[in-house]
PDB file of C-alpha atoms and ligand atoms in Angstrom:
ATOM      1  CA  MET A  28      95.073  55.459 114.513  1.00 97.00           C
ATOM      2  CA  LYS A  29      95.043  55.351 118.457  1.00 98.00           C
ATOM      3  CA  LEU A  30      95.043  51.758 119.812  1.00 98.00           C
ATOM      4  CA  ILE A  31      94.154  50.923 123.294  1.00 98.00           C
ATOM      5  CA  ARG A  32      93.514  47.765 125.504  1.00 98.00           C
ATOM      6  CA  PHE A  33      90.500  48.899 127.675  1.00 98.00           C
ATOM      7  CA  ASN A  34      88.045  47.230 130.135  1.00 97.00           C
ATOM      8  CA  GLU A  35      90.070  43.967 131.009  1.00 95.00           C
ATOM      9  CA  GLY A  36      91.538  43.191 127.698  1.00 97.00           C
ATOM     10  CA  ARG A  37      89.382  44.444 125.082  1.00 98.00           C
ATOM     11  CA  VAL A  38      91.423  46.052 122.005  1.00 98.00           C
ATOM     12  CA  GLY A  39      89.734  49.074 120.551  1.00 98.00           C
ATOM     13  CA  ILE A  40      90.454  52.221 118.716  1.00 98.00           C
ATOM     14  CA  VAL A  41      89.869  56.111 119.787  1.00 98.00           C
ATOM     15  CA  ASP A  42      88.577  58.345 117.092  1.00 97.00           C
ATOM     16  CA  GLY A  43      87.970  61.904 118.551  1.00 96.00           C
ATOM     17  CA  GLU A  44      85.892  61.023 122.205  1.00 97.00           C
ATOM     18  CA  ARG A  45      84.341  57.884 121.068  1.00 98.00           C
ATOM     19  CA  VAL A  46      85.790  54.233 121.488  1.00 98.00           C
ATOM     20  CA  PHE A  47      85.419  51.840 118.887  1.00 98.00           C
ATOM     21  CA  ASP A  48      85.733  47.974 119.881  1.00 98.00           C
ATOM     22  CA  VAL A  49      87.416  46.243 117.487  1.00 98.00           C
ATOM     23  CA  THR A  50      88.334  42.810 119.561  1.00 98.00           C
ATOM     24  CA  ASP A  51      86.363  40.922 117.281  1.00 98.00           C
ATOM     25  CA  ILE A  52      88.391  42.166 114.241  1.00 98.00           C
ATOM     26  CA  VAL A  53      91.809  41.539 115.672  1.00 98.00           C
ATOM     27  CA  GLY A  54      91.144  38.185 116.772  1.00 98.00           C
ATOM     28  CA  ALA A  55      92.103  39.232 120.421  1.00 98.00           C
ATOM     29  CA  ASP A  56      90.774  36.909 123.398  1.00 98.00           C
ATOM     30  CA  PRO A  57      90.293  39.168 126.570  1.00 97.00           C
ATOM     31  CA  GLN A  58      90.542  36.140 128.751  1.00 96.00           C
ATOM     32  CA  ALA A  59      94.002  35.136 127.298  1.00 96.00           C
ATOM     33  CA  TRP A  60      96.642  34.574 129.888  1.00 97.00           C
ATOM     34  CA  PRO A  61      99.401  35.655 129.629  1.00 97.00           C
ATOM     35  CA  PRO A  62      98.049  38.689 128.156  1.00 97.00           C
ATOM     36  CA  THR A  63     100.114  38.806 124.550  1.00 98.00           C
ATOM     37  CA  ASP A  64      97.593  39.061 122.170  1.00 98.00           C
ATOM     38  CA  ILE A  65      98.409  42.769 121.820  1.00 98.00           C
ATOM     39  CA  CYS A  66     101.785  42.021 120.285  1.00 98.00           C
ATOM     40  CA  ARG A  67     100.214  39.756 117.955  1.00 98.00           C
ATOM     41  CA  VAL A  68      97.769  42.757 117.016  1.00 98.00           C
ATOM     42  CA  ILE A  69     100.466  44.998 116.420  1.00 98.00           C
ATOM     43  CA  ARG A  70     102.417  42.793 114.294  1.00 98.00           C
ATOM     44  CA  ASP A  71      99.534  42.071 111.915  1.00 98.00           C
ATOM     45  CA  PHE A  72      97.854  45.544 112.322  1.00 98.00           C
ATOM     46  CA  ASP A  73      98.260  46.519 108.735  1.00 98.00           C
ATOM     47  CA  SER A  74      95.779  43.739 107.577  1.00 98.00           C
ATOM     48  CA  PHE A  75      93.267  44.627 109.962  1.00 98.00           C
ATOM     49  CA  ARG A  76      93.076  48.525 108.982  1.00 98.00           C
ATOM     50  CA  PRO A  77      90.618  47.903 106.306  1.00 98.00           C
ATOM     51  CA  ALA A  78      88.009  46.173 108.547  1.00 98.00           C
ATOM     52  CA  ILE A  79      88.846  48.684 111.234  1.00 98.00           C
ATOM     53  CA  ALA A  80      87.962  51.566 108.972  1.00 98.00           C
ATOM     54  CA  THR A  81      84.862  50.013 108.275  1.00 98.00           C
ATOM     55  CA  ARG A  82      84.075  49.776 111.765  1.00 98.00           C
ATOM     56  CA  LEU A  83      85.126  53.382 112.229  1.00 98.00           C
ATOM     57  CA  ALA A  84      82.633  54.269 109.752  1.00 97.00           C
ATOM     58  CA  THR A  85      79.698  52.444 110.228  1.00 96.00           C
ATOM     59  CA  GLY A  86      80.119  50.777 113.951  1.00 95.00           C
ATOM     60  CA  ALA A  87      78.838  51.372 117.169  1.00 96.00           C
ATOM     61  CA  SER A  88      80.891  53.390 119.528  1.00 98.00           C
ATOM     62  CA  VAL A  89      81.025  54.406 123.236  1.00 98.00           C
ATOM     63  CA  PRO A  90      82.271  57.302 125.323  1.00 98.00           C
ATOM     64  CA  LEU A  91      85.912  57.485 125.742  1.00 98.00           C
ATOM     65  CA  GLN A  92      85.113  58.642 129.179  1.00 97.00           C
ATOM     66  CA  ALA A  93      83.145  55.353 129.769  1.00 98.00           C
ATOM     67  CA  VAL A  94      85.752  53.176 129.292  1.00 98.00           C
ATOM     68  CA  ARG A  95      89.000  52.062 131.649  1.00 98.00           C
ATOM     69  CA  LEU A  96      92.104  52.357 129.805  1.00 98.00           C
ATOM     70  CA  GLN A  97      94.637  49.729 130.562  1.00 98.00           C
ATOM     71  CA  THR A  98      98.715  49.746 129.681  1.00 98.00           C
ATOM     72  CA  PRO A  99      98.719  49.140 125.916  1.00 98.00           C
ATOM     73  CA  VAL A 100     101.131  46.246 126.206  1.00 98.00           C
ATOM     74  CA  PRO A 101     101.190  44.596 129.436  1.00 98.00           C
ATOM     75  CA  TRP A 102     103.574  41.736 128.646  1.00 98.00           C
ATOM     76  CA  PRO A 103     105.878  42.580 125.941  1.00 98.00           C
ATOM     77  CA  ASN A 104     109.016  40.499 125.093  1.00 98.00           C
ATOM     78  CA  LYS A 105     111.184  43.167 126.368  1.00 98.00           C
ATOM     79  CA  LEU A 106     110.914  46.864 128.176  1.00 98.00           C
ATOM     80  CA  MET A 107     114.126  48.324 127.395  1.00 98.00           C
ATOM     81  CA  ALA A 108     115.206  52.016 128.619  1.00 98.00           C
ATOM     82  CA  TYR A 109     117.819  54.568 128.182  1.00 96.00           C
ATOM     83  CA  PRO A 110     119.698  56.364 130.715  1.00 93.00           C
ATOM     84  CA  VAL A 111     120.480  60.111 130.531  1.00 89.00           C
ATOM     85  CA  ASN A 112     119.572  60.858 127.223  1.00 91.00           C
ATOM     86  CA  TYR A 113     119.673  64.729 127.363  1.00 90.00           C
ATOM     87  CA  HIS A 114     122.579  66.918 128.063  1.00 83.00           C
ATOM     88  CA  ASP A 115     120.638  69.122 130.611  1.00 84.00           C
ATOM     89  CA  HIS A 116     119.815  65.808 132.426  1.00 78.00           C
ATOM     90  CA  ALA A 117     123.546  64.700 132.549  1.00 78.00           C
ATOM     91  CA  VAL A 118     124.391  68.123 133.916  1.00 82.00           C
ATOM     92  CA  GLU A 119     121.971  67.756 136.714  1.00 80.00           C
ATOM     93  CA  MET A 120     122.590  64.226 137.746  1.00 78.00           C
ATOM     94  CA  ALA A 121     126.653  64.978 137.388  1.00 77.00           C
ATOM     95  CA  SER A 122     126.454  61.707 135.237  1.00 76.00           C
ATOM     96  CA  ARG A 123     128.683  60.418 133.080  1.00 73.00           C
ATOM     97  CA  GLY A 124     126.718  57.459 132.371  1.00 68.00           C
ATOM     98  CA  LEU A 125     125.123  58.861 129.291  1.00 84.00           C
ATOM     99  CA  ALA A 126     123.164  56.674 126.719  1.00 84.00           C
ATOM    100  CA  ASN A 127     125.688  56.768 124.303  1.00 87.00           C
ATOM    101  CA  VAL A 128     128.154  55.542 126.712  1.00 86.00           C
ATOM    102  CA  GLN A 129     125.985  53.026 128.655  1.00 91.00           C
ATOM    103  CA  GLY A 130     123.854  52.076 125.904  1.00 94.00           C
ATOM    104  CA  TYR A 131     120.301  50.749 127.020  1.00 96.00           C
ATOM    105  CA  PHE A 132     119.140  48.997 130.373  1.00 97.00           C
ATOM    106  CA  LEU A 133     115.995  46.727 130.834  1.00 98.00           C
ATOM    107  CA  LYS A 134     113.048  47.409 133.334  1.00 98.00           C
ATOM    108  CA  SER A 135     110.987  44.443 134.705  1.00 98.00           C
ATOM    109  CA  ASN A 136     107.850  43.924 132.387  1.00 98.00           C
ATOM    110  CA  SER A 137     105.640  43.813 135.594  1.00 98.00           C
ATOM    111  CA  SER A 138     106.226  47.333 136.387  1.00 98.00           C
ATOM    112  CA  LEU A 139     103.759  48.383 133.635  1.00 98.00           C
ATOM    113  CA  CYS A 140     100.755  49.724 134.493  1.00 98.00           C
ATOM    114  CA  GLY A 141      98.152  52.352 132.539  1.00 98.00           C
ATOM    115  CA  PRO A 142      96.706  55.586 132.686  1.00 97.00           C
ATOM    116  CA  ALA A 143      94.122  54.690 135.223  1.00 97.00           C
ATOM    117  CA  ASP A 144      96.517  53.063 137.494  1.00 98.00           C
ATOM    118  CA  PRO A 145      97.944  54.978 140.165  1.00 98.00           C
ATOM    119  CA  ILE A 146     101.743  54.968 141.008  1.00 98.00           C
ATOM    120  CA  GLU A 147     102.255  53.099 144.363  1.00 98.00           C
ATOM    121  CA  LEU A 148     105.063  54.405 146.386  1.00 98.00           C
ATOM    122  CA  PRO A 149     107.001  51.588 148.128  1.00 98.00           C
ATOM    123  CA  ALA A 150     107.173  51.958 151.827  1.00 97.00           C
ATOM    124  CA  LEU A 151     111.035  53.060 152.194  1.00 95.00           C
ATOM    125  CA  ALA A 152     111.499  55.474 154.779  1.00 90.00           C
ATOM    126  CA  GLY A 153     113.742  58.338 153.426  1.00 89.00           C
ATOM    127  CA  ARG A 154     113.635  57.472 150.074  1.00 94.00           C
ATOM    128  CA  GLU A 155     112.753  59.758 147.201  1.00 96.00           C
ATOM    129  CA  VAL A 156     110.733  58.317 144.271  1.00 97.00           C
ATOM    130  CA  HIS A 157     111.351  60.726 141.306  1.00 97.00           C
ATOM    131  CA  HIS A 158     109.413  61.019 138.113  1.00 97.00           C
ATOM    132  CA  GLU A 159     111.181  60.708 134.501  1.00 97.00           C
ATOM    133  CA  CYS A 160     108.808  62.049 131.496  1.00 97.00           C
ATOM    134  CA  GLU A 161     109.626  59.850 128.483  1.00 98.00           C
ATOM    135  CA  ILE A 162     108.397  58.598 125.443  1.00 98.00           C
ATOM    136  CA  ALA A 163     107.677  54.658 124.644  1.00 98.00           C
ATOM    137  CA  LEU A 164     108.880  53.624 121.221  1.00 98.00           C
ATOM    138  CA  VAL A 165     106.456  50.441 120.380  1.00 98.00           C
ATOM    139  CA  ILE A 166     108.312  48.135 118.057  1.00 98.00           C
ATOM    140  CA  GLY A 167     106.011  46.712 115.030  1.00 98.00           C
ATOM    141  CA  LYS A 168     108.283  44.473 113.106  1.00 98.00           C
ATOM    142  CA  GLU A 169     110.781  42.088 114.074  1.00 98.00           C
ATOM    143  CA  GLY A 170     114.609  42.526 113.722  1.00 98.00           C
ATOM    144  CA  ARG A 171     118.370  41.929 114.499  1.00 98.00           C
ATOM    145  CA  GLN A 172     121.052  44.647 113.740  1.00 98.00           C
ATOM    146  CA  ILE A 173     118.365  47.151 112.463  1.00 98.00           C
ATOM    147  CA  PRO A 174     120.357  49.776 110.720  1.00 98.00           C
ATOM    148  CA  ALA A 175     119.550  53.553 112.123  1.00 98.00           C
ATOM    149  CA  GLY A 176     118.312  54.077 108.385  1.00 98.00           C
ATOM    150  CA  LYS A 177     115.777  51.468 108.589  1.00 98.00           C
ATOM    151  CA  ALA A 178     115.116  52.096 112.292  1.00 98.00           C
ATOM    152  CA  LEU A 179     111.870  53.868 111.857  1.00 98.00           C
ATOM    153  CA  GLU A 180     110.255  51.082 109.655  1.00 98.00           C
ATOM    154  CA  HIS A 181     110.279  48.951 112.636  1.00 98.00           C
ATOM    155  CA  VAL A 182     108.617  51.437 115.230  1.00 98.00           C
ATOM    156  CA  PHE A 183     105.145  50.682 115.310  1.00 98.00           C
ATOM    157  CA  GLY A 184     104.051  54.059 117.143  1.00 98.00           C
ATOM    158  CA  PHE A 185     104.620  55.819 120.236  1.00 98.00           C
ATOM    159  CA  ALA A 186     103.127  56.414 123.723  1.00 98.00           C
ATOM    160  CA  CYS A 187     103.753  58.512 126.939  1.00 98.00           C
ATOM    161  CA  LEU A 188     105.719  56.807 129.364  1.00 98.00           C
ATOM    162  CA  LEU A 189     106.898  57.508 133.016  1.00 98.00           C
ATOM    163  CA  ASP A 190     110.312  55.835 134.337  1.00 98.00           C
ATOM    164  CA  MET A 191     109.604  55.987 137.822  1.00 98.00           C
ATOM    165  CA  THR A 192     112.930  55.373 139.995  1.00 97.00           C
ATOM    166  CA  ILE A 193     113.890  55.066 143.299  1.00 97.00           C
ATOM    167  CA  ARG A 194     116.900  57.402 143.961  1.00 95.00           C
ATOM    168  CA  GLY A 195     119.867  55.672 145.492  1.00 94.00           C
ATOM    169  CA  LYS A 196     123.175  53.570 144.631  1.00 92.00           C
ATOM    170  CA  GLU A 197     121.620  50.329 144.365  1.00 94.00           C
ATOM    171  CA  GLU A 198     121.239  48.348 140.914  1.00 95.00           C
ATOM    172  CA  ARG A 199     119.338  50.439 138.820  1.00 96.00           C
ATOM    173  CA  VAL A 200     116.956  47.792 137.417  1.00 96.00           C
ATOM    174  CA  PHE A 201     116.112  47.046 141.167  1.00 97.00           C
ATOM    175  CA  ARG A 202     114.939  50.871 141.785  1.00 97.00           C
ATOM    176  CA  LYS A 203     113.215  51.031 138.636  1.00 98.00           C
ATOM    177  CA  SER A 204     111.106  47.838 138.780  1.00 98.00           C
ATOM    178  CA  TYR A 205     108.529  48.052 141.600  1.00 98.00           C
ATOM    179  CA  ASP A 206     105.116  47.907 140.537  1.00 98.00           C
ATOM    180  CA  THR A 207     103.630  50.674 138.785  1.00 98.00           C
ATOM    181  CA  PHE A 208     106.713  52.157 138.266  1.00 98.00           C
ATOM    182  CA  THR A 209     106.468  52.113 134.208  1.00 98.00           C
ATOM    183  CA  PRO A 210     103.168  53.790 133.547  1.00 98.00           C
ATOM    184  CA  VAL A 211     102.570  54.050 129.605  1.00 98.00           C
ATOM    185  CA  GLY A 212      99.548  55.393 127.771  1.00 98.00           C
ATOM    186  CA  PRO A 213      97.044  56.444 127.256  1.00 98.00           C
ATOM    187  CA  TRP A 214      97.258  54.647 124.179  1.00 98.00           C
ATOM    188  CA  ILE A 215      99.255  53.727 121.111  1.00 98.00           C
ATOM    189  CA  VAL A 216      99.696  56.443 118.345  1.00 98.00           C
ATOM    190  CA  THR A 217     100.452  54.529 115.084  1.00 98.00           C
ATOM    191  CA  ALA A 218     103.728  56.375 113.665  1.00 98.00           C
ATOM    192  CA  ASP A 219     101.896  57.408 110.616  1.00 98.00           C
ATOM    193  CA  GLU A 220     100.376  59.980 112.908  1.00 98.00           C
ATOM    194  CA  VAL A 221     103.542  61.534 114.002  1.00 98.00           C
ATOM    195  CA  PRO A 222     105.155  63.717 111.177  1.00 97.00           C
ATOM    196  CA  ASP A 223     108.587  64.055 112.373  1.00 97.00           C
ATOM    197  CA  SER A 224     109.836  62.028 115.355  1.00 97.00           C
ATOM    198  CA  ALA A 225     113.200  64.062 115.644  1.00 97.00           C
ATOM    199  CA  ASN A 226     110.748  67.035 116.583  1.00 97.00           C
ATOM    200  CA  ILE A 227     108.335  65.881 119.414  1.00 97.00           C
ATOM    201  CA  ASN A 228     107.412  68.136 122.410  1.00 97.00           C
ATOM    202  CA  MET A 229     106.913  66.589 125.718  1.00 97.00           C
ATOM    203  CA  LYS A 230     106.205  67.948 129.057  1.00 98.00           C
ATOM    204  CA  LEU A 231     105.520  66.955 132.522  1.00 98.00           C
ATOM    205  CA  TRP A 232     103.904  68.539 135.488  1.00 98.00           C
ATOM    206  CA  VAL A 233     103.418  67.708 139.295  1.00 98.00           C
ATOM    207  CA  ASN A 234      99.925  68.756 140.694  1.00 98.00           C
ATOM    208  CA  GLY A 235     100.186  71.363 137.560  1.00 98.00           C
ATOM    209  CA  GLU A 236     103.414  72.710 138.052  1.00 98.00           C
ATOM    210  CA  LEU A 237     105.895  72.478 135.209  1.00 98.00           C
ATOM    211  CA  ARG A 238     108.828  70.349 136.058  1.00 97.00           C
ATOM    212  CA  GLN A 239     110.194  68.747 132.820  1.00 97.00           C
ATOM    213  CA  GLN A 240     109.756  69.588 129.093  1.00 96.00           C
ATOM    214  CA  ALA A 241     112.101  68.707 126.145  1.00 95.00           C
ATOM    215  CA  ASN A 242     112.140  67.884 122.624  1.00 96.00           C
ATOM    216  CA  THR A 243     113.453  64.712 121.059  1.00 96.00           C
ATOM    217  CA  ARG A 244     115.498  66.923 118.770  1.00 95.00           C
ATOM    218  CA  ASP A 245     117.858  67.401 121.619  1.00 93.00           C
ATOM    219  CA  LEU A 246     118.236  63.682 122.581  1.00 94.00           C
ATOM    220  CA  ILE A 247     122.038  62.630 122.748  1.00 93.00           C
ATOM    221  CA  VAL A 248     121.210  59.129 121.535  1.00 95.00           C
ATOM    222  CA  ASP A 249     118.169  59.566 118.553  1.00 96.00           C
ATOM    223  CA  ILE A 250     115.517  57.783 118.207  1.00 97.00           C
ATOM    224  CA  PRO A 251     116.713  55.646 115.211  1.00 98.00           C
ATOM    225  CA  GLN A 252     119.887  55.211 116.898  1.00 97.00           C
ATOM    226  CA  MET A 253     118.307  53.791 119.744  1.00 97.00           C
ATOM    227  CA  VAL A 254     116.637  50.875 117.646  1.00 98.00           C
ATOM    228  CA  ALA A 255     119.976  50.132 115.793  1.00 98.00           C
ATOM    229  CA  ILE A 256     121.714  49.925 119.223  1.00 97.00           C
ATOM    230  CA  ALA A 257     119.153  47.947 120.982  1.00 98.00           C
ATOM    231  CA  SER A 258     118.441  45.322 118.079  1.00 98.00           C
ATOM    232  CA  SER A 259     122.538  45.211 117.583  1.00 98.00           C
ATOM    233  CA  ALA A 260     122.126  42.965 120.899  1.00 97.00           C
ATOM    234  CA  SER A 261     118.817  41.744 121.034  1.00 97.00           C
ATOM    235  CA  THR A 262     116.104  40.945 118.398  1.00 98.00           C
ATOM    236  CA  LEU A 263     113.296  43.246 118.587  1.00 98.00           C
ATOM    237  CA  TYR A 264     109.643  41.784 118.675  1.00 98.00           C
ATOM    238  CA  PRO A 265     106.615  43.503 117.999  1.00 98.00           C
ATOM    239  CA  GLY A 266     105.215  45.008 121.097  1.00 98.00           C
ATOM    240  CA  ASP A 267     108.768  45.701 122.689  1.00 98.00           C
ATOM    241  CA  LEU A 268     108.925  48.795 124.365  1.00 98.00           C
ATOM    242  CA  ILE A 269     111.978  51.251 124.308  1.00 98.00           C
ATOM    243  CA  ALA A 270     111.748  54.330 126.861  1.00 98.00           C
ATOM    244  CA  THR A 271     113.876  57.007 125.424  1.00 97.00           C
ATOM    245  CA  GLY A 272     115.198  58.659 128.381  1.00 95.00           C
ATOM    246  CA  THR A 273     114.523  61.911 130.349  1.00 92.00           C
ATOM    247  CA  PRO A 274     115.446  65.369 130.267  1.00 91.00           C
ATOM    248  CA  ALA A 275     116.370  67.864 133.055  1.00 91.00           C
ATOM    249  CA  GLY A 276     114.085  68.548 135.908  1.00 93.00           C
ATOM    250  CA  VAL A 277     113.363  65.377 137.606  1.00 94.00           C
ATOM    251  CA  GLY A 278     112.178  65.338 141.192  1.00 95.00           C
ATOM    252  CA  PRO A 279     110.262  63.604 144.038  1.00 97.00           C
ATOM    253  CA  VAL A 280     106.619  62.498 144.306  1.00 98.00           C
ATOM    254  CA  ARG A 281     104.736  62.112 147.461  1.00 98.00           C
ATOM    255  CA  ASP A 282     101.379  60.555 148.420  1.00 98.00           C
ATOM    256  CA  GLY A 283      98.356  62.443 146.744  1.00 98.00           C
ATOM    257  CA  ASP A 284     100.513  64.054 143.904  1.00 98.00           C
ATOM    258  CA  VAL A 285      99.010  63.954 140.420  1.00 98.00           C
ATOM    259  CA  VAL A 286     101.741  63.437 137.538  1.00 98.00           C
ATOM    260  CA  THR A 287     100.527  64.908 134.235  1.00 98.00           C
ATOM    261  CA  ILE A 288     102.708  63.837 131.325  1.00 98.00           C
ATOM    262  CA  GLU A 289     101.691  65.486 127.445  1.00 98.00           C
ATOM    263  CA  VAL A 290     103.487  64.162 124.485  1.00 98.00           C
ATOM    264  CA  GLU A 291     102.960  66.318 121.292  1.00 98.00           C
ATOM    265  CA  HIS A 292     101.237  64.136 118.643  1.00 97.00           C
ATOM    266  CA  ILE A 293     100.528  61.343 121.043  1.00 98.00           C
ATOM    267  CA  GLY A 294      98.577  62.516 124.030  1.00 97.00           C
ATOM    268  CA  ARG A 295      98.054  63.283 127.464  1.00 98.00           C
ATOM    269  CA  MET A 296      97.647  61.081 130.788  1.00 98.00           C
ATOM    270  CA  GLU A 297      97.347  61.994 134.572  1.00 98.00           C
ATOM    271  CA  ILE A 298      98.658  59.844 137.180  1.00 98.00           C
ATOM    272  CA  LYS A 299      97.694  59.761 140.676  1.00 98.00           C
ATOM    273  CA  VAL A 300     100.443  59.041 143.404  1.00 98.00           C
ATOM    274  CA  VAL A 301      99.515  56.906 146.272  1.00 98.00           C
ATOM    275  CA  GLN A 302     101.555  55.791 149.266  1.00 98.00           C
ATOM    276  CA  GLY A 303     101.630  51.750 149.287  1.00 98.00           C
ATOM    277  CA  THR A 304     102.658  49.512 152.425  1.00 98.00           C
ATOM    278  CA  ARG A 305     104.742  47.302 150.489  1.00 97.00           C
ATOM    279  CA  GLY A 306     108.310  47.352 149.129  1.00 97.00           C
ATOM    280  CA  ALA A 307     110.605  47.180 152.267  1.00 96.00           C
ATOM    281  CA  ASN A 308     113.947  45.092 152.078  1.00 95.00           C
ATOM    282  CA  VAL A 309     117.157  45.044 153.644  1.00 94.00           C
ATOM    283  CA  VAL A 310     118.720  46.446 150.752  1.00 93.00           C
ATOM    284  CA  PHE A 311     117.031  50.094 150.908  1.00 93.00           C
ATOM    285  CA  GLU A 312     117.447  50.141 154.669  1.00 90.00           C
ATOM    286  CA  LYS A 313     120.387  52.351 154.367  1.00 85.00           C
ATOM    287  CA  PRO A 314     119.386  56.258 153.773  1.00 81.00           C
ATOM    288  CA  TYR A 315     120.435  58.087 150.427  1.00 86.00           C
ATOM    289  CA  GLU A 316     120.237  61.816 150.081  1.00 83.00           C
ATOM    290  CA  PHE A 317     119.769  63.260 146.497  1.00 82.00           C
ATOM    291  CA  VAL A 318     121.944  66.016 145.690  1.00 82.00           C
ATOM    292  CA  ARG A 319     120.813  67.882 142.503  1.00 78.00           C
ATOM    293  CA  ALA A 320     124.263  68.783 141.018  1.00 73.00           C
ATOM    294  CA  SER A 321     123.145  72.341 139.711  1.00 59.00           C
TER     295      SER A 321
HETATM  296 MN1   MN Q  22     114.708  57.152 132.566  1.00 54.79          MN
END
C-alpha cells in the first residue's frame, strides 16, 4: 500500500490515482502536536489492514491531484543517513569516508519536507547546495542489535529521499540540516510491494537532465547491514528514517530548478528549488570551492 499524510495531517492510502482518507480508521488526530501520530500508525499498521481494505473497496475517494501531499513522517525519533555508499561517488568525491568505514550520521528531523514543499536555498554567497538522490528506509518495528538476517522484518517501507547538502568542510550535520534539506515522499510504499530491496533502480534529473542513476545492488553497505549497523548503537523505533547514501553525479541546484527523483517500485516526485533570504551565519562566510575528483 501507499501510505500518505496530506492536507494538514490527514492520513490516507493512494490507490491508483485516488486517495482514500483513513484518518478515522488509524485514529490519527490531524491537530495533534507534535505530529507524531504516524509513528504509531506505522507500528500498528497490520492491525488496520482489514478495515483499510474495506475502505478501498467501498469507501469514498478523492483524486490524488486534488490533495496536498506532506512528508510522510514529519517527527521521527531519528533521521539517520549513510555517507558515501557507492564506489563511483567515492571516486567522485576523492573520499575515504565510506559508509563501511564511518557508519551513519544524523540529520536534523526539522530538515524534513514533502513533495509539495520547495527546497529553500540558504542565502550563502559562493556556496553550492548539491542534490543527493537516495532512498528512505522507514522502520516499522522497534529493535536493538538487529542481525542483518532479520533486518528486513524491521523495515515497514520505502520512500524517495533527497539529501540536500551544502558543500564545504564544516560539520556535516550543519551542512545537511537546513530546513527543507530532506524532501521525502511522495508516500511510503509498504515493503510487501517491493519485490527485492537489493534490486531497486533510482534516477534523478535536474530540469529534465539525467544527473544520477544507480541500483541498490551496487551499495557498499547494503540495506540489511544498514539496519544492523544503525541498531547496534541505537534502538530503532517505528517511523525512524534511514537514508541509504547517494551514487555519483551530485551537483549544484539553483533558484528556479526542478529536481525530479524516481525510485523503482516506489514513485516519483518533482521538487522546486527557490532562493531563500535566510541561513547566513559566520561559519559559512569563508568561501569553498567544490572540485570534482574525476
Ligand atoms: Mn547523502
